[in-house]
Short mmCIF file of C-alpha atoms and ligand atoms in Angstrom, two decimals:
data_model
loop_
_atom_site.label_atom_id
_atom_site.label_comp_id
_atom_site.label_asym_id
_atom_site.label_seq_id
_atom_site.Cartn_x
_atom_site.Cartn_y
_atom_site.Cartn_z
CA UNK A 200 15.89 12.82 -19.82
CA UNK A 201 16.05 14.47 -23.36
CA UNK A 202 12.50 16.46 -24.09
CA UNK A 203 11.74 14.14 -26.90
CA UNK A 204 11.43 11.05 -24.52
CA UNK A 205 10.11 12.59 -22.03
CA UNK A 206 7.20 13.31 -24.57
CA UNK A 207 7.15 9.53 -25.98
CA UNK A 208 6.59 9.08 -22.46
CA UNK A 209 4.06 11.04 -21.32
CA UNK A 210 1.21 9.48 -24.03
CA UNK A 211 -2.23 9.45 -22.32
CA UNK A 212 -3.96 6.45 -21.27
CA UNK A 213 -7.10 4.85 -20.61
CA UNK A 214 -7.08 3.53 -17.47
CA UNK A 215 -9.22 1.27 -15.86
CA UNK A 216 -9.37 1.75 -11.91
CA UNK A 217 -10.80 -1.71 -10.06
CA UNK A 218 -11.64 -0.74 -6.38
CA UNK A 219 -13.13 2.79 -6.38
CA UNK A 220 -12.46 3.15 -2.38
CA UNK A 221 -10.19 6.03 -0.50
CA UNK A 222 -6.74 5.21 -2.76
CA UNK A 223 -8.12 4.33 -6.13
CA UNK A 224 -10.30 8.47 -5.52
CA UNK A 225 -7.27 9.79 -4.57
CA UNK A 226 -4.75 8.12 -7.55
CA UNK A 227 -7.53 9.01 -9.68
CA UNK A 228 -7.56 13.02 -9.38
CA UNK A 229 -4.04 12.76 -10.43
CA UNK A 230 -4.91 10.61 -13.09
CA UNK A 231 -7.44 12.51 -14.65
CA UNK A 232 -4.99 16.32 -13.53
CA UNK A 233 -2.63 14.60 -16.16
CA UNK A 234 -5.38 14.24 -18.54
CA UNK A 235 -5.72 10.13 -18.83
CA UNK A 236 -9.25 8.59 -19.36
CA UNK A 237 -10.57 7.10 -16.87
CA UNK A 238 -13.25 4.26 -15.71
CA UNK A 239 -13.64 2.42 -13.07
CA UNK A 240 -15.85 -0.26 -11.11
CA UNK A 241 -16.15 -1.03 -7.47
CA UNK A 242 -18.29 -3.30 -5.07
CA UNK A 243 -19.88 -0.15 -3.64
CA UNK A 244 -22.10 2.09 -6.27
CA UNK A 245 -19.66 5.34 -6.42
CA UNK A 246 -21.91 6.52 -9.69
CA UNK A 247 -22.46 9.78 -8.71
CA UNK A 248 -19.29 10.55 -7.32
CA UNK A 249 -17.51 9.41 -10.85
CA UNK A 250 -20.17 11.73 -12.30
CA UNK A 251 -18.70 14.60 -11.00
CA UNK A 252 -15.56 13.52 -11.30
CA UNK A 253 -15.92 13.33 -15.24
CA UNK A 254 -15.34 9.17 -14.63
CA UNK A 255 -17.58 6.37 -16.82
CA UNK A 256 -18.64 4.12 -13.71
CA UNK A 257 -20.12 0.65 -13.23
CA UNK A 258 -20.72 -1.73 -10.84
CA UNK A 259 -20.98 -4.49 -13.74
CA UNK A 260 -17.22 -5.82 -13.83
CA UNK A 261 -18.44 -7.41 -17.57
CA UNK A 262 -19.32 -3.93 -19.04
CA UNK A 263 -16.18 -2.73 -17.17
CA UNK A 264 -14.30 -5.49 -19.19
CA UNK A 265 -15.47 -4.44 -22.43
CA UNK A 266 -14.20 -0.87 -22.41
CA UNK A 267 -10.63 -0.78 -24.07
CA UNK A 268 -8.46 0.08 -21.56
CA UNK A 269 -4.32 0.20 -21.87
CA UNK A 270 -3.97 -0.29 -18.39
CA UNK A 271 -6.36 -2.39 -15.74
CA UNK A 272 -5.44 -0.84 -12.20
CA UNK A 273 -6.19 -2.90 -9.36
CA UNK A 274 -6.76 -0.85 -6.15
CA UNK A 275 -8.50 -3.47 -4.15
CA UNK A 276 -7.69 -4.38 -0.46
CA UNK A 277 -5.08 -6.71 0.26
CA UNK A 278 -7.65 -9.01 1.67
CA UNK A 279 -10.34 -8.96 -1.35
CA UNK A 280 -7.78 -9.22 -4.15
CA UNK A 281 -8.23 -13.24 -4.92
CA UNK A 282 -11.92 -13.07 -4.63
CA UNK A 283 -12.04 -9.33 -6.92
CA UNK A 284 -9.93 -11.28 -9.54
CA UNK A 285 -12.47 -14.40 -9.66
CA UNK A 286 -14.73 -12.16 -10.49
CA UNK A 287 -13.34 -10.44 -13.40
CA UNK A 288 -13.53 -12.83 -16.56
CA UNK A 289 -9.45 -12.18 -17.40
CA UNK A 290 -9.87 -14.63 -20.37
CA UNK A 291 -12.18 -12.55 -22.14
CA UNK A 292 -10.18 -9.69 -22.85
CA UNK A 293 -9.45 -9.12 -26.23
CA UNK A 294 -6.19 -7.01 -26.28
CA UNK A 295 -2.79 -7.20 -24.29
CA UNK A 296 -3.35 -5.31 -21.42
CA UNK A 297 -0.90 -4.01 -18.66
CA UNK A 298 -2.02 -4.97 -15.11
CA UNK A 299 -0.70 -2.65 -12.50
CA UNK A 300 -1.33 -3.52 -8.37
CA UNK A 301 -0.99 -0.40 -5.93
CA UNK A 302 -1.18 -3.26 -2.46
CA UNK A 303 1.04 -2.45 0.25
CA UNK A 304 2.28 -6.41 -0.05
CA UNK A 305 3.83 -7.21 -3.21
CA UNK A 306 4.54 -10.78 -3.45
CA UNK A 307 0.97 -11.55 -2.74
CA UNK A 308 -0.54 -10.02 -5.33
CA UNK A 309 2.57 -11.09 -8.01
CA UNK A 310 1.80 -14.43 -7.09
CA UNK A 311 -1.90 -14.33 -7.58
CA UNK A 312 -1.95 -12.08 -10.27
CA UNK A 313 0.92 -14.78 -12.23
CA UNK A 314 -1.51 -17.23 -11.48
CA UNK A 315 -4.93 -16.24 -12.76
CA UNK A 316 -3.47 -13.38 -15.52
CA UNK A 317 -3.54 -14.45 -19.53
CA UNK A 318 -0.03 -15.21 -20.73
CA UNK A 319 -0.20 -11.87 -22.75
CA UNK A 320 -1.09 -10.07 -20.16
CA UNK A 321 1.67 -7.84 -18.74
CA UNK A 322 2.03 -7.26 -15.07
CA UNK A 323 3.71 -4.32 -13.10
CA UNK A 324 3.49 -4.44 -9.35
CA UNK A 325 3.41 -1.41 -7.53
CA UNK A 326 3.36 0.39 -3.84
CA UNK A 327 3.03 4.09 -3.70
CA UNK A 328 4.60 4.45 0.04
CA UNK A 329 2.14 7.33 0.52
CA UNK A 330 -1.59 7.91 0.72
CA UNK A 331 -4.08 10.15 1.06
CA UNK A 332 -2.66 12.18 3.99
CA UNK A 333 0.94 12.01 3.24
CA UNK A 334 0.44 12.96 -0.24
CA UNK A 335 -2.30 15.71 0.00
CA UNK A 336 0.11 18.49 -1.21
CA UNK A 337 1.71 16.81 -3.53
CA UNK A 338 3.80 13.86 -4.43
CA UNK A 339 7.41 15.32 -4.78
CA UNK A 340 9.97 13.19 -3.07
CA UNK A 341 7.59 10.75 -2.24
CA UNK A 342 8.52 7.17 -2.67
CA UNK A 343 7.34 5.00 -5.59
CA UNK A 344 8.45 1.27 -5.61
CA UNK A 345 7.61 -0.76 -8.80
CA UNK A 346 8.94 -4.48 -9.85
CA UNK A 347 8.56 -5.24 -13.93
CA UNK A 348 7.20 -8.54 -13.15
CA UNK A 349 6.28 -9.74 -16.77
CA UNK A 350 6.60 -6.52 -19.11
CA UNK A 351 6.73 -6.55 -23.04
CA UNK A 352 4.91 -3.85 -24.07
CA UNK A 353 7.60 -0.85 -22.80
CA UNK A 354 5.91 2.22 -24.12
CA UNK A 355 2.59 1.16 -22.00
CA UNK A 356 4.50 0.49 -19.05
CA UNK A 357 6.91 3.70 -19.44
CA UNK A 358 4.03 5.51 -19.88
CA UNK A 359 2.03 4.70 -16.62
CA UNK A 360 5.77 4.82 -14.34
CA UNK A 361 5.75 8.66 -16.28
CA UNK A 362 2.50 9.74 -14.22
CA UNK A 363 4.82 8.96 -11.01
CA UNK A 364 8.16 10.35 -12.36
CA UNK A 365 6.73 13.05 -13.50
CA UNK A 366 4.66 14.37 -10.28
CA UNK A 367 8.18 14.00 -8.71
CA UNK A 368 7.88 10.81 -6.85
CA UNK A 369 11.26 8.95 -6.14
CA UNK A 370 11.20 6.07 -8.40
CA UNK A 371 12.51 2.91 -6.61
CA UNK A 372 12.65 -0.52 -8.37
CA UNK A 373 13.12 -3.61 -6.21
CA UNK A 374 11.76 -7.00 -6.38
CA UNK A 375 8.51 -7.89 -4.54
CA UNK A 376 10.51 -10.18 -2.03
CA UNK A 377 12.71 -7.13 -1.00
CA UNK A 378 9.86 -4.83 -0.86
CA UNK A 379 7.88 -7.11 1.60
CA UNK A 380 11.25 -7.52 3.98
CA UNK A 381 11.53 -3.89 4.01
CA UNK A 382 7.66 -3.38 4.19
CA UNK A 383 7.55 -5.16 7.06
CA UNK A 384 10.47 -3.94 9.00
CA UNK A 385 9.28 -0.21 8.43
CA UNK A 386 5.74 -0.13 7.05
CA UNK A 387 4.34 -2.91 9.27
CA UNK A 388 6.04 -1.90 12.25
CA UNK A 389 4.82 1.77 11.97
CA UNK A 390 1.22 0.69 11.82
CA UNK A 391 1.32 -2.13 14.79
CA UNK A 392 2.71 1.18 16.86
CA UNK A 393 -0.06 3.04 15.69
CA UNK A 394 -2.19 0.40 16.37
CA UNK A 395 -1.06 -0.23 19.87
CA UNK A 396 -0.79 3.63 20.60
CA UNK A 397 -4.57 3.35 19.87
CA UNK A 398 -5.41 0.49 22.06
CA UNK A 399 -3.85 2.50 24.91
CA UNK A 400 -5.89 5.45 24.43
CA UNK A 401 -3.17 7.95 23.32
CA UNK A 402 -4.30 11.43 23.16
CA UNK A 403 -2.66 14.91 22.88
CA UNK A 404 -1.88 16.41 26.24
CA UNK A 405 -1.10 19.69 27.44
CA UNK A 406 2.05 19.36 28.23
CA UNK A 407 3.06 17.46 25.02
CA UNK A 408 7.00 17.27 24.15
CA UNK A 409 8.04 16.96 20.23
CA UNK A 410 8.36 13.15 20.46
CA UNK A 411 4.98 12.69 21.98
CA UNK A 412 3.30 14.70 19.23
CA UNK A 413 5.11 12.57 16.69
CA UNK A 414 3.40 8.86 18.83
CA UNK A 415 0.28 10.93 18.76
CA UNK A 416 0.49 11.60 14.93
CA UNK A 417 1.74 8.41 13.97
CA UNK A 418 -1.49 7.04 15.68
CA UNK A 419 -3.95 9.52 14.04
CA UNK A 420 -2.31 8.43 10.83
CA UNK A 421 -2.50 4.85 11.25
CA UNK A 422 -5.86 4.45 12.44
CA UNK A 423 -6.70 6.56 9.39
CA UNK A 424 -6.62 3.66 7.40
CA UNK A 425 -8.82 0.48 7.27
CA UNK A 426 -8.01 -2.19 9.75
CA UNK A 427 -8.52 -4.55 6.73
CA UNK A 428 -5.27 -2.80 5.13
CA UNK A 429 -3.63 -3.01 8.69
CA UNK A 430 -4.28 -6.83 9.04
CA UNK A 431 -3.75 -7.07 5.27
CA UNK A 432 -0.26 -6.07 5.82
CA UNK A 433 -0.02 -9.15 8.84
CA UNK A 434 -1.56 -11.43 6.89
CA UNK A 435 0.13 -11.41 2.87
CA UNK A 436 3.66 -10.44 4.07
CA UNK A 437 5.45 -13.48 5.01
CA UNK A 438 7.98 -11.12 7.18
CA UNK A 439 5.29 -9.38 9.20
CA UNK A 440 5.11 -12.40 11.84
CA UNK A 441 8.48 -11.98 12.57
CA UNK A 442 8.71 -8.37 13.37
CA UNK A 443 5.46 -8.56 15.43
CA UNK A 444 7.70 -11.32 17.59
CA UNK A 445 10.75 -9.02 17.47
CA UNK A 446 8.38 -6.09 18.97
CA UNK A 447 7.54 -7.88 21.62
CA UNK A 448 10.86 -9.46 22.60
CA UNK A 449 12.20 -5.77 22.24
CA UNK A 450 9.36 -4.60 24.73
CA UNK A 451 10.21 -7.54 27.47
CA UNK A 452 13.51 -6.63 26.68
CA UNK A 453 13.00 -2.88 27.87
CA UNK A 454 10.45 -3.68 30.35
CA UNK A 455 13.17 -5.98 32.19
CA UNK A 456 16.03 -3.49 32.26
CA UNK A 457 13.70 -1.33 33.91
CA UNK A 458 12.45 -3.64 36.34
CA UNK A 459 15.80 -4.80 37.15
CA UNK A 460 17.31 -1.21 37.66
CA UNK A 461 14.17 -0.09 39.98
CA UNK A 462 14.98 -3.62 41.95
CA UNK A 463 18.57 -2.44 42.00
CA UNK A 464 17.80 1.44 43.11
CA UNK A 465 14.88 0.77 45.64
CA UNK A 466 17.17 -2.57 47.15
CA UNK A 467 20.78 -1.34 47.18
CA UNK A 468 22.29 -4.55 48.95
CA UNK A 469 20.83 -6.98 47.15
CA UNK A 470 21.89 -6.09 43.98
CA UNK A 471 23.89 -8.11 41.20
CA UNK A 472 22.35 -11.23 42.94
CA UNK A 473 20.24 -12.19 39.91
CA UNK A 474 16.63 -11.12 41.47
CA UNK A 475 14.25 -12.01 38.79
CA UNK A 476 12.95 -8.81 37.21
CA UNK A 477 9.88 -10.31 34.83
N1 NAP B 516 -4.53 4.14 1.74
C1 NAP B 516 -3.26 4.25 1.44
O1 NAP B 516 -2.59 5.18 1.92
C2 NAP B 516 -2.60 3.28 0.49
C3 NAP B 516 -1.30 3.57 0.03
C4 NAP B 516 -0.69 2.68 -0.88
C5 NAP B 516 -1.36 1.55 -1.28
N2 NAP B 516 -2.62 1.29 -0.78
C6 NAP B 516 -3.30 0.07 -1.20
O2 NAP B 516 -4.41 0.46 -1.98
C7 NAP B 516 -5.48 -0.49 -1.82
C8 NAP B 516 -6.75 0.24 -1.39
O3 NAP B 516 -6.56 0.87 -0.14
P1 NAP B 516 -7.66 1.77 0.57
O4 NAP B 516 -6.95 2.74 1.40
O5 NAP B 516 -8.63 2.26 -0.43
O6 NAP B 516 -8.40 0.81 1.61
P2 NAP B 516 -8.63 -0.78 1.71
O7 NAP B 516 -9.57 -0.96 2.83
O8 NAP B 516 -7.34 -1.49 1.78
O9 NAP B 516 -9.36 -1.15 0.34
C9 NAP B 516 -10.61 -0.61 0.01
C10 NAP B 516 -10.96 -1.06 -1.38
O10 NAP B 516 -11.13 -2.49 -1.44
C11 NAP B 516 -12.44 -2.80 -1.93
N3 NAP B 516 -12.94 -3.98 -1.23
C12 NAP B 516 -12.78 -4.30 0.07
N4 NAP B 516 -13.36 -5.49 0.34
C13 NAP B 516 -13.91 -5.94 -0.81
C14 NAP B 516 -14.64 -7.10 -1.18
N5 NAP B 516 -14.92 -8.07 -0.30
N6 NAP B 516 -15.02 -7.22 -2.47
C15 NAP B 516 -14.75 -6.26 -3.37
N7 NAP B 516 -14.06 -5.13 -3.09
C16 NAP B 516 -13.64 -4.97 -1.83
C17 NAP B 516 -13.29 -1.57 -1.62
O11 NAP B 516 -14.36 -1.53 -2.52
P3 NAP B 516 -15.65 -0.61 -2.23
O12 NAP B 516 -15.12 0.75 -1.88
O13 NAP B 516 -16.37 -0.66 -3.52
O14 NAP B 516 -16.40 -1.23 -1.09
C18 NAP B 516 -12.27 -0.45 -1.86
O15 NAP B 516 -12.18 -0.15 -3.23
C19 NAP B 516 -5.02 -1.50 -0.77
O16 NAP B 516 -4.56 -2.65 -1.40
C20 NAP B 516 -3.87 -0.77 -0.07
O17 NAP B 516 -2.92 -1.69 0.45
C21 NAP B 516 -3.25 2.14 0.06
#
């Protein structure tokens, strides 16, 4: 990229963050590193916190309206978004505005967001694949999917993708559908192990070998986040079901090829005689 576009695209914004919990703070340092104005609003009161952070803050989604933002970023959980957006009065706003979503389910919020957003109203739907932990030292290398769902205004949208190119992040742009298939093949699947590491009581162990340390991380990092983001990912991908089915065939799966070799080693004779193993 020549260094006069890069500098077209690297114009500040004013940003407007809706949901003020763990990933909206943590988007929001970066936002405000890069020198963007920023306000937000939030079910919780996070006043003081904005205070420090240099942030205007209010709980009053009307006054949060009225300030003239370029860009409305919606940071909600996957499970509050349709009941967030009733409460924002979208017709009100008085300038074309880009809507950006950071959910870990895309088609979800695309579909809602078509449905309830102004006609001028641009959309850009979004999944940073990192968080808090993964991308405490940085964001270099670290995926950034995005789908141009209904974008006119370029510079705005250029703009906002810049704060991600620019902090190194590997851009990726997909639709929402392919997203969500390869959310929930990878994503998904990662957090039901977690999840189910968890249940068991996984913990460290004296004696641990590399691969156990990786379970045991993947479980600290899962559990990390809300179980409303966890079920969130069940409940607005439409491919989640099926890889929660293909988990557990793959487990009977396993757990008969064991039986049936232990049947086989502790009952030499009968063996290859179709004993059932389940
Ligand atoms: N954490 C990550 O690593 C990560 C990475 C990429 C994308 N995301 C996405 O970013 C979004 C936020 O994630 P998160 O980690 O902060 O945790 P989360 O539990 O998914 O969402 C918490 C946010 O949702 C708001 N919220 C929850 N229930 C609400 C309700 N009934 N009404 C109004 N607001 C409600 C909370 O507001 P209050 O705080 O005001 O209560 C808070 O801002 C999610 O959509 C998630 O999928 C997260």
């Amino acid at each position: 990229m020549s260094s006069s576009s890069s500098s077209l695209l690297s114009q500040t914004l004013k940003i407007g963050i809706v949901g003020f919990g763990t990933f909206g703070q943590f988007l929001a340092k970066t936002l405000i590193k890069q020198g963007h104005t920023i306000t937000a609003t939030s079910r919780t009161d996070y006043s003081q916190l904005c205070d420090q952070l240099g942030i205007w803050f209010s709980r009053d989604v009307l006054a949060f309206m009225e300030a003239d933002n370029d860009v409305i970023l919606i940071c909600t959980s996957i499970l509050s978004l349709s009941e967030v957006l009733k409460s924002m009065p979208l017709l009100s706003l008085k300038r074309q505005t880009l809507f950006v979503d950071v959910l870990s389910v895309k088609e979800h919020p695309r579909n809602v967001l078509l449905q309830v957003l102004p006609q001028e109203m641009d959309l850009l739907c979004t999944h940073p694949m990192f968080g808090p932990e993964s991308g405490k030292n940085g964001w270099k290398d670290l995926a950034f999917m995005y789908d141009k769902v209904r974008v006119r205004d370029e510079a705005t949208c250029s703009s906002f993708l810049h704060i991600f190119e620019s902090e190194g992040c590997r851009m990726m742009e997909m639709s929402c559908e392919e997203h969500d298939k390869l959310a929930a093949r990878s994503q998904f699947l990662s957090h039901a192990v977690g999840r189910i590491l968890s249940e068991m009581g996984t913990e460290t162990t004296s004696i641990n070998t590399k691969s156990f340390e990786t379970l045991v991380r993947l479980k600290e990092s899962t559990t990390k986040d809300s179980f409303d983001l966890f079920s969130g990912l069940f409940i607005h991908n439409r491919f989640a079901q099926q890889e929660l089915m293909n988990l557990e065939h793959s487990f009977q799966m396993v757990k008969q090829k064991l039986l049936k070799t232990m049947n086989e080693e502790q009952n030499p004779s009968k063996s290859n005689h179709g004993l059932d193993a389940s």
